[in-house]
Amino acid sequence: MLLAIDVGNTNAKFALFEPGSSSGQAAQPLTRWRIATDDRRTADEYMVWLDQLMRIEGYDRAGVTAVIISTVVPRALHNLQLLAVKYFGVDALVAGREPVTWGIALKVDEPQSVGADRAVNAISAQAVEPGKDKLVISFGTATTLDHIGPDGAYMGGIIAPGVNLSLEALVAAAAKLPRIAIEAPATSSVIGRTTESQMLIGVYWGYVSMMEGLIGRMKSEIDKPLTVIATGGLATLFQEQAHLFDRIEPDLTLNGLMHLYNQRGAGA
């Protein structure tokens, strides 16, 4: 099995795949787990957590024959590489480095600064929608919108504050505002009658309006049919009432790591 690890600024995701299982469309992970990102977490701590979860779901760590890692938190990489060597007996592959270079063109002014997650998402999006212009929207600590060309090339995009980050900043800066959970408002009204409902309207419909505006501007600038693919935990929440996306791929980044593993050595 392949252990794919994607480390974001807020959470790290782990998934098991059967190698070679993503030859055309999106592969389905055998299983997946999530843990809060902490760049101080040691290889031993990762293994205690991971070993218990693998056992609960009936998997033996001896069945892991390869590890691939994508991270936007550089300080977390060493301990994950040590995890692979110490507990799985393999050298981890690192997305973007030999022999798993991207294999797609990064058509931006500073290709070296493109986040690993965004490049991996581009690879995954190309697998599910080949030959089309695509807009990949990823909801995380930041919300990113990326244009992927028909050939899979990364063409550039947008970085916006994430929904939770925006809400945390609002609560931190305004002493009397309470903490609220992000959810769809009970009605479509944009006139709130309580402080909490007004905050929810501002966060939810305000974010929907931002997304509608940015998607519209990108479609206008690209001036070609554009397939909108969303990933991240909040994608479904916004789709429920706003219908912003053509498809939602919850495992887009993890699937991209599977594709990247399968095409290793063929990079550009």
Coordinates of C-alpha atoms in Angstrom, one line a residue:
M1 CA 0.0 0.0 0.0
L2 CA 0.9 3.6 -0.5
L3 CA 0.7 6.0 2.5
A4 CA 0.0 9.5 1.2
I5 CA 0.5 12.4 3.5
D6 CA -0.7 16.0 2.8
V7 CA 0.3 18.6 5.4
G8 CA -1.6 21.9 5.4
N9 CA -1.3 24.8 7.7
T10 CA -4.2 23.7 9.8
N11 CA -4.5 19.9 9.3
A12 CA -2.4 17.0 8.1
K13 CA -4.2 14.3 6.1
F14 CA -3.1 10.7 5.8
A15 CA -4.5 8.1 3.4
L16 CA -3.8 4.6 2.2
F17 CA -4.0 3.7 -1.5
E18 CA -3.4 0.6 -3.5
P19 CA -0.5 1.7 -5.9
G20 CA -1.5 2.0 -9.5
S21 CA -5.2 2.4 -8.6
S22 CA -5.6 5.9 -10.1
S23 CA -4.8 5.2 -13.7
G24 CA -7.6 7.4 -15.2
Q25 CA -10.1 8.9 -12.8
A26 CA -10.0 9.9 -9.2
A27 CA -8.9 7.0 -7.0
Q28 CA -10.7 6.3 -3.8
P29 CA -8.5 6.0 -0.8
L30 CA -8.8 2.8 1.2
T31 CA -9.1 4.9 4.2
R32 CA -8.1 8.4 5.4
W33 CA -7.3 10.2 8.7
R34 CA -6.7 13.7 9.8
I35 CA -4.7 15.3 12.6
A36 CA -4.0 18.9 13.6
T37 CA -0.7 20.2 12.0
D38 CA 2.1 20.6 14.6
D39 CA 5.6 20.9 13.2
R40 CA 7.0 19.8 16.6
R41 CA 5.3 16.4 16.5
T42 CA 7.9 13.7 16.4
A43 CA 8.0 10.5 14.2
D44 CA 7.2 8.5 17.3
E45 CA 4.1 10.5 18.1
Y46 CA 2.9 10.2 14.6
M47 CA 3.3 6.4 14.7
V48 CA 1.5 5.9 18.0
W49 CA -1.5 7.8 16.6
L50 CA -1.3 6.2 13.1
D51 CA -0.7 2.6 14.3
Q52 CA -3.8 2.7 16.5
L53 CA -6.0 4.0 13.7
M54 CA -4.6 1.4 11.2
R55 CA -5.3 -1.4 13.6
I56 CA -8.8 -0.2 14.3
E57 CA -9.6 -0.3 10.5
G58 CA -7.8 -3.7 10.0
Y59 CA -4.6 -2.5 8.3
D60 CA -1.1 -3.7 9.2
R61 CA 1.8 -1.2 8.9
A62 CA 3.8 -4.0 7.3
G63 CA 1.6 -3.6 4.2
V64 CA 2.8 0.0 3.6
T65 CA 5.5 -0.3 0.9
A66 CA 5.8 3.4 -0.1
V67 CA 5.2 6.9 1.4
I68 CA 4.7 10.1 -0.4
I69 CA 4.5 13.5 1.3
S70 CA 3.2 16.9 0.2
T71 CA 3.7 19.8 2.7
V72 CA 3.3 23.5 2.9
V73 CA 4.9 23.4 6.4
P74 CA 8.6 22.8 5.7
R75 CA 9.5 22.2 9.4
A76 CA 7.1 19.2 9.5
L77 CA 8.9 17.4 6.7
H78 CA 11.9 16.0 8.6
N79 CA 9.8 14.1 11.2
L80 CA 7.5 12.7 8.5
Q81 CA 10.5 11.5 6.6
L82 CA 11.8 9.9 9.8
L83 CA 8.4 8.2 10.3
A84 CA 8.8 6.6 6.8
V85 CA 12.3 5.3 7.5
K86 CA 11.9 4.2 11.1
Y87 CA 8.5 2.6 11.0
F88 CA 7.8 1.7 7.4
G89 CA 11.4 0.9 6.3
V90 CA 11.2 3.2 3.2
D91 CA 12.5 6.6 2.1
A92 CA 9.6 8.9 1.6
L93 CA 9.1 10.5 -1.7
V94 CA 8.5 14.3 -1.5
A95 CA 6.2 15.9 -4.0
G96 CA 8.0 18.2 -6.4
R97 CA 11.4 16.6 -5.8
E98 CA 13.1 13.8 -7.9
P99 CA 11.8 11.3 -8.8
V100 CA 8.3 12.8 -8.3
T101 CA 8.7 16.1 -10.1
W102 CA 5.5 17.7 -11.1
G103 CA 5.2 16.6 -14.7
I104 CA 3.1 19.7 -15.4
A105 CA 4.2 23.2 -16.5
L106 CA 4.0 25.9 -13.9
K107 CA 3.3 28.9 -16.1
V108 CA 3.8 31.7 -13.5
D109 CA 6.5 34.2 -12.8
E110 CA 7.9 32.4 -9.7
P111 CA 7.2 28.7 -10.2
Q112 CA 9.4 27.8 -7.2
S113 CA 6.9 29.6 -5.0
V114 CA 3.8 27.6 -6.0
G115 CA 2.6 25.7 -3.0
A116 CA 2.9 21.9 -3.2
D117 CA -0.8 21.5 -2.4
R118 CA -1.8 23.6 -5.4
A119 CA 0.5 21.8 -7.8
V120 CA -0.8 18.4 -6.6
N121 CA -4.4 19.7 -6.9
A122 CA -3.6 20.6 -10.5
I123 CA -2.4 17.1 -11.3
S124 CA -5.5 15.6 -9.7
A125 CA -7.9 18.0 -11.5
Q126 CA -6.3 17.2 -14.8
A127 CA -6.9 13.5 -14.2
V128 CA -10.6 14.0 -13.6
E129 CA -11.2 16.7 -16.3
P130 CA -8.6 16.3 -19.0
G131 CA -8.6 18.6 -22.0
K132 CA -10.6 21.3 -20.3
D133 CA -9.8 24.6 -18.6
K134 CA -10.4 24.2 -14.9
L135 CA -10.8 26.4 -11.9
V136 CA -9.8 24.6 -8.7
I137 CA -11.1 26.1 -5.5
S138 CA -9.5 24.8 -2.3
F139 CA -11.0 25.7 1.1
G140 CA -8.3 25.6 3.8
T141 CA -6.5 28.0 6.1
A142 CA -6.5 30.2 2.9
T143 CA -8.9 29.8 0.1
T144 CA -7.2 29.4 -3.2
L145 CA -8.6 29.6 -6.7
D146 CA -6.3 28.2 -9.4
H147 CA -6.6 28.1 -13.2
I148 CA -5.5 24.8 -14.7
G149 CA -5.1 24.7 -18.5
P150 CA -6.5 21.9 -20.8
D151 CA -3.0 20.3 -20.8
G152 CA -2.8 20.4 -16.9
A153 CA -0.5 23.4 -16.8
Y154 CA -0.8 25.6 -13.7
M155 CA -1.6 29.0 -15.0
G156 CA -1.9 31.1 -11.8
G157 CA -4.6 32.0 -9.4
I158 CA -5.8 33.8 -6.3
I159 CA -5.1 33.5 -2.6
A160 CA -7.8 34.8 -0.2
P161 CA -8.2 34.6 3.6
G162 CA -9.9 31.3 4.6
V163 CA -13.4 31.4 6.1
N164 CA -12.3 30.3 9.6
L165 CA -9.4 32.7 9.5
S166 CA -11.7 35.6 8.6
L167 CA -14.1 34.7 11.4
E168 CA -11.2 34.4 13.9
A169 CA -9.9 37.8 13.0
L170 CA -13.3 39.4 13.4
V171 CA -13.8 37.8 16.8
A172 CA -10.3 38.7 18.0
A173 CA -10.6 42.3 17.0
A174 CA -14.1 43.0 18.3
A175 CA -14.3 42.3 22.1
K176 CA -18.1 42.0 22.3
L177 CA -18.6 39.6 19.3
P178 CA -19.1 36.0 20.3
R179 CA -17.6 32.9 18.7
I180 CA -20.0 31.2 16.3
A181 CA -19.9 28.1 14.2
I182 CA -19.8 28.4 10.4
E183 CA -23.0 27.0 9.0
A184 CA -25.6 27.9 6.4
P185 CA -28.0 30.6 7.7
A186 CA -31.5 29.3 8.5
T187 CA -33.1 31.5 5.8
S188 CA -32.0 33.3 2.7
S189 CA -32.6 36.7 4.4
V190 CA -29.6 38.9 4.6
I191 CA -31.1 41.1 7.4
G192 CA -30.2 39.5 10.8
R193 CA -32.2 40.1 13.9
T194 CA -29.5 39.1 16.4
T195 CA -25.8 39.6 16.7
E196 CA -25.1 35.9 16.0
S197 CA -27.3 35.9 12.9
Q198 CA -25.8 39.1 11.6
M199 CA -22.3 37.6 12.0
L200 CA -23.4 34.4 10.3
I201 CA -24.9 36.3 7.4
G202 CA -21.8 38.4 7.0
V203 CA -19.5 35.4 7.0
Y204 CA -21.6 33.0 4.9
W205 CA -23.2 35.2 2.3
G206 CA -20.3 37.6 2.3
Y207 CA -18.0 34.7 1.4
V208 CA -20.5 33.4 -1.2
S209 CA -20.6 36.8 -2.8
M210 CA -16.8 37.0 -2.8
M211 CA -16.6 33.5 -4.5
E212 CA -19.3 34.5 -7.0
G213 CA -17.4 37.6 -7.9
L214 CA -14.0 36.0 -8.2
I215 CA -15.3 33.0 -10.2
G216 CA -17.1 35.4 -12.5
R217 CA -14.0 37.6 -13.0
M218 CA -11.8 34.6 -13.7
K219 CA -14.3 33.2 -16.2
S220 CA -14.5 36.6 -17.9
E221 CA -10.7 36.9 -18.1
I222 CA -10.1 33.3 -19.3
D223 CA -13.0 33.7 -21.8
K224 CA -13.4 29.9 -22.3
P225 CA -15.7 27.3 -20.8
L226 CA -14.4 26.6 -17.3
T227 CA -15.1 23.6 -15.1
V228 CA -15.2 24.6 -11.4
I229 CA -13.8 21.9 -9.1
A230 CA -14.0 22.5 -5.3
T231 CA -12.2 20.7 -2.5
G232 CA -11.9 21.2 1.3
G233 CA -14.3 20.7 4.2
L234 CA -16.4 23.8 3.5
A235 CA -17.0 23.2 -0.2
T236 CA -20.2 21.2 0.5
L237 CA -21.5 23.8 2.9
F238 CA -21.4 26.5 0.3
Q239 CA -22.7 24.3 -2.5
E240 CA -25.9 23.5 -0.5
Q241 CA -27.3 27.0 -1.0
A242 CA -25.1 28.8 -3.5
H243 CA -24.4 26.0 -6.2
L244 CA -21.0 27.6 -7.1
F245 CA -19.2 24.5 -8.3
D246 CA -19.5 21.9 -11.1
R247 CA -18.1 19.1 -9.0
I248 CA -16.7 18.6 -5.5
E249 CA -13.7 16.3 -5.0
P250 CA -13.1 15.9 -1.2
D251 CA -9.9 13.9 -1.8
L252 CA -8.5 16.0 -4.6
T253 CA -5.1 16.6 -3.0
L254 CA -4.6 13.0 -1.7
N255 CA -5.7 11.6 -5.1
G256 CA -3.1 14.0 -6.7
L257 CA -0.4 12.4 -4.6
M258 CA -1.5 9.0 -5.8
H259 CA -1.3 10.2 -9.4
L260 CA 2.1 11.7 -8.7
Y261 CA 3.4 8.5 -7.3
N262 CA 2.2 6.5 -10.3
Q263 CA 3.8 8.9 -12.8
R264 CA 7.1 9.3 -10.9
G265 CA 10.2 9.6 -13.1
A266 CA 8.2 11.1 -15.9
G267 CA 8.3 14.6 -14.6
A268 CA 9.3 17.7 -16.5

